[in-house]
XYZ file of C-alpha atoms in Angstrom:
287
model
C -13.922 79.519 77.962
C -11.822 77.319 80.285
C -11.317 74.805 77.470
C -10.038 77.519 75.143
C -7.685 78.796 77.864
C -6.245 75.306 78.355
C -5.874 74.943 74.587
C -3.937 78.221 74.419
C -1.684 77.119 77.294
C -0.971 73.784 75.619
C -0.297 75.499 72.300
C 2.190 77.905 73.887
C 3.951 74.974 75.528
C 4.161 73.087 72.243
C 5.540 76.145 70.427
C 8.051 77.121 73.115
C 11.708 76.417 72.244
C 13.805 74.096 74.372
C 16.706 75.761 76.179
C 20.277 74.460 75.913
C 22.518 76.387 78.341
C 26.080 77.289 77.356
C 28.445 75.906 79.978
C 31.954 76.518 78.633
C 33.986 78.885 76.498
C 34.717 77.887 72.888
C 37.919 75.924 72.387
C 39.356 78.015 69.575
C 43.118 78.363 69.607
C 44.707 81.759 68.857
C 41.397 83.620 69.156
C 40.603 86.271 71.713
C 37.199 85.395 73.204
C 35.235 87.585 75.599
C 31.850 86.803 77.149
C 29.568 89.826 76.774
C 26.070 90.786 77.908
C 23.883 93.496 76.438
C 20.286 94.686 76.683
C 17.479 93.983 74.256
C 13.762 94.832 74.198
C 11.610 94.622 77.329
C 14.628 95.057 79.612
C 15.991 91.571 78.928
C 19.700 90.772 78.731
C 21.417 88.710 76.057
C 24.678 86.814 76.462
C 27.213 86.148 73.758
C 30.833 85.718 72.742
C 32.897 88.428 71.100
C 35.744 86.822 69.137
C 38.432 88.946 67.549
C 41.499 88.529 65.394
C 44.058 90.940 64.025
C 43.404 93.777 61.558
C 39.687 93.089 61.176
C 37.970 94.598 58.138
C 34.467 94.180 59.513
C 32.185 92.481 62.014
C 29.847 89.505 61.618
C 26.826 88.744 63.800
C 25.842 85.055 63.899
C 22.269 84.142 64.897
C 21.323 80.568 65.730
C 18.012 78.831 65.056
C 15.025 77.779 67.145
C 15.916 75.771 70.254
C 19.668 76.106 69.660
C 22.269 78.443 71.147
C 25.337 80.374 70.058
C 27.445 77.217 69.920
C 25.509 76.025 66.850
C 27.373 78.324 64.447
C 30.729 78.087 66.182
C 32.265 76.056 63.289
C 32.037 79.176 61.092
C 34.138 81.329 63.420
C 37.713 80.242 62.575
C 37.359 80.872 58.846
C 35.606 84.206 59.412
C 38.253 85.480 61.814
C 41.034 84.189 59.526
C 39.419 86.160 56.681
C 39.551 89.388 58.709
C 36.148 89.524 60.423
C 35.489 89.901 64.122
C 32.541 87.744 65.196
C 29.683 88.181 67.674
C 27.746 85.036 68.531
C 24.860 85.480 70.961
C 21.857 83.679 72.402
C 18.447 85.166 71.627
C 15.877 85.426 74.403
C 14.684 82.105 75.881
C 17.792 80.408 74.454
C 21.221 79.532 75.797
C 22.204 81.801 78.682
C 20.092 84.809 77.706
C 17.125 86.029 79.732
C 13.697 84.482 79.623
C 10.753 86.316 78.077
C 7.051 85.644 77.685
C 7.406 83.934 74.311
C 9.780 83.502 71.397
C 9.053 84.501 67.812
C 10.908 85.291 64.637
C 10.257 89.054 65.066
C 11.738 88.854 68.568
C 14.796 87.136 67.090
C 15.055 90.181 64.786
C 14.747 92.555 67.763
C 17.654 90.761 69.408
C 19.707 91.086 66.213
C 19.034 94.831 66.326
C 20.253 94.830 69.932
C 23.447 93.050 68.863
C 24.020 95.655 66.138
C 23.482 98.439 68.671
C 26.019 96.845 71.031
C 28.605 96.646 68.237
C 28.042 100.254 67.205
C 28.217 101.503 70.794
C 31.260 99.524 71.912
C 33.305 98.817 68.783
C 32.655 101.941 66.716
C 31.184 102.185 63.231
C 32.459 99.378 61.028
C 31.017 97.226 58.186
C 28.555 94.704 59.617
C 27.487 91.430 57.997
C 24.666 89.239 59.290
C 24.579 85.430 59.145
C 21.620 83.465 60.476
C 20.397 79.874 60.478
C 16.796 78.646 60.059
C 14.482 80.901 62.109
C 17.602 82.952 62.804
C 18.069 83.294 59.039
C 14.496 84.486 58.548
C 14.986 86.955 61.410
C 18.245 88.119 59.856
C 16.402 88.889 56.620
C 13.700 90.738 58.576
C 16.239 92.807 60.531
C 18.217 93.667 57.384
C 15.059 94.717 55.522
C 14.500 97.486 58.074
C 18.014 98.948 57.941
C 20.422 100.549 55.493
C 23.642 100.003 57.471
C 24.222 96.300 56.720
C 27.028 95.331 54.323
C 26.001 91.749 53.519
C 23.539 89.050 54.593
C 23.975 85.273 54.557
C 20.833 83.201 55.082
C 21.347 79.529 55.992
C 18.303 77.247 55.614
C 15.615 79.927 55.812
C 11.966 79.142 55.208
C 10.094 81.186 52.613
C 6.885 81.903 54.542
C 6.032 81.315 58.233
C 2.491 80.210 57.369
C 3.867 77.326 55.305
C 6.264 76.465 58.130
C 3.347 76.421 60.581
C 1.248 74.283 58.243
C 4.043 71.707 58.085
C 4.111 71.735 61.899
C 0.354 71.147 62.010
C 0.701 68.135 59.736
C 3.513 66.782 61.923
C 1.296 67.136 65.000
C -1.691 65.578 63.255
C -3.804 68.729 63.617
C -6.299 69.214 60.761
C -6.181 72.660 59.181
C -9.953 73.156 59.474
C -11.029 74.212 61.980
C -8.138 73.908 64.468
C -5.138 74.649 62.237
C -6.748 77.767 60.797
C -7.443 78.972 64.339
C -3.850 78.200 65.450
C -2.386 80.360 62.677
C -4.675 83.276 63.572
C -3.890 82.901 67.281
C -0.100 82.839 66.734
C -0.259 85.989 64.591
C -2.261 87.736 67.298
C 0.213 86.725 70.025
C 3.370 87.788 68.139
C 1.745 91.014 66.941
C 2.470 90.538 63.227
C 0.688 89.139 60.207
C 2.741 86.352 58.669
C 2.645 88.061 55.278
C 4.350 91.170 56.669
C 7.348 89.281 58.090
C 7.680 86.505 55.509
C 11.173 86.188 53.977
C 9.592 86.181 50.506
C 8.624 89.787 51.244
C 11.472 91.029 53.459
C 14.116 89.749 51.029
C 12.842 92.139 48.359
C 13.438 95.119 50.699
C 17.094 94.384 51.447
C 19.523 96.691 49.655
C 22.821 94.887 50.348
C 23.973 91.637 48.678
C 22.337 88.455 50.026
C 23.657 84.892 49.874
C 21.052 82.159 50.316
C 22.480 78.757 51.288
C 20.360 75.606 51.538
C 21.075 71.903 51.969
C 20.077 69.555 49.168
C 18.761 67.042 51.740
C 17.015 69.400 54.167
C 14.022 67.571 55.680
C 13.010 70.446 57.990
C 12.650 73.216 55.408
C 12.310 71.943 51.838
C 14.732 73.054 49.154
C 11.771 74.484 47.248
C 11.635 77.281 49.834
C 15.142 78.367 48.835
C 14.249 78.439 45.149
C 11.119 80.436 45.974
C 13.212 83.006 47.839
C 15.818 83.239 45.071
C 13.120 83.887 42.496
C 11.870 87.000 44.297
C 14.849 89.295 43.698
C 17.981 89.773 41.608
C 19.833 90.840 44.741
C 20.186 87.310 46.125
C 22.494 84.463 45.140
C 21.387 80.891 45.880
C 23.943 78.234 46.703
C 22.777 74.649 47.227
C 25.214 72.612 49.319
C 25.447 68.942 50.276
C 23.746 68.317 53.600
C 20.586 68.656 55.634
C 19.184 71.435 57.780
C 22.370 71.997 59.799
C 24.763 73.515 57.276
C 27.659 74.517 59.523
C 29.780 71.394 58.778
C 29.329 71.817 55.008
C 29.966 75.569 55.088
C 33.012 75.144 57.315
C 34.475 72.713 54.753
C 33.507 74.744 51.692
C 33.576 78.270 53.049
C 35.836 79.854 50.454
C 32.873 81.220 48.492
C 31.212 82.484 51.652
C 34.370 84.372 52.569
C 34.695 85.665 48.990
C 31.066 86.827 49.070
C 31.666 88.836 52.252
C 34.930 90.229 50.891
C 33.289 91.357 47.638
C 30.474 93.027 49.578
C 33.026 95.432 51.042
C 34.064 96.689 47.604
C 32.430 99.813 46.120
C 31.315 97.973 42.981
C 29.939 94.980 44.877
C 26.439 95.427 43.417
C 27.564 94.887 39.827
C 29.802 92.000 40.840
C 26.889 90.504 42.776
C 24.668 90.647 39.701
C 27.297 88.747 37.700
C 27.605 86.105 40.427
C 23.836 85.601 40.332
C 24.119 83.960 36.930
C 26.698 81.364 37.993
C 25.965 77.740 38.982
C 24.084 77.338 42.259
C 26.288 74.736 43.930
C 29.183 75.340 46.276
């Protein structure tokens, strides 16, 4: 019993994200930046930046990945604001300057995205909302969007297809054999987070999203293989896949080649965006 308890403690430590505090405001000229705090589940508080331009046509929520903070997607902000979108970047629980909680998980990332949406609706009024997430933040973005009907567009950067496969790759990296330990680890993690992997897997949640979805993946991603992106794209006609030069961190590539990203968000605002999205689906899959 004591051995199992120590094993669980060690496993939680191994699976806990590192925390990188945010120590300074973004250095973005001509942008109005405000530090904001808002509540999420379990009475925790999240911290973020609210960046605005002139005559915004909508709002974008940016969600970072595991072990990162809101600064990770900062390179996307100038082009989004220039294109007429106000931007909310925030730290999920146990990340950046947001509150600590008992554990982190992709569903908890999604809860924090819901809290960010609620803050926008309560403080900025009803306005088109687009969601952009990276890695685990991308998977959480897909999960959050699959449960709502008030999202205008979703952009997924470097999402995995299924958390079980992601966990299995982690087990291999740690040298943990799948039988019996790896099998037990997967069951234990599902019990702790309160969800079966199948019910929150992007391959499933993507099919339940009603708004246009843009999937972006690096052609040299060594963290989440490109095959995951093709698997996701094959599950629905509502998603466009764009393969870009680069690895797991796509912000430099997207910042340099963001014209299609901006066009995708702009088209999503139009009444006939669904038909236009279907046409775009048949185009080449490289930015």
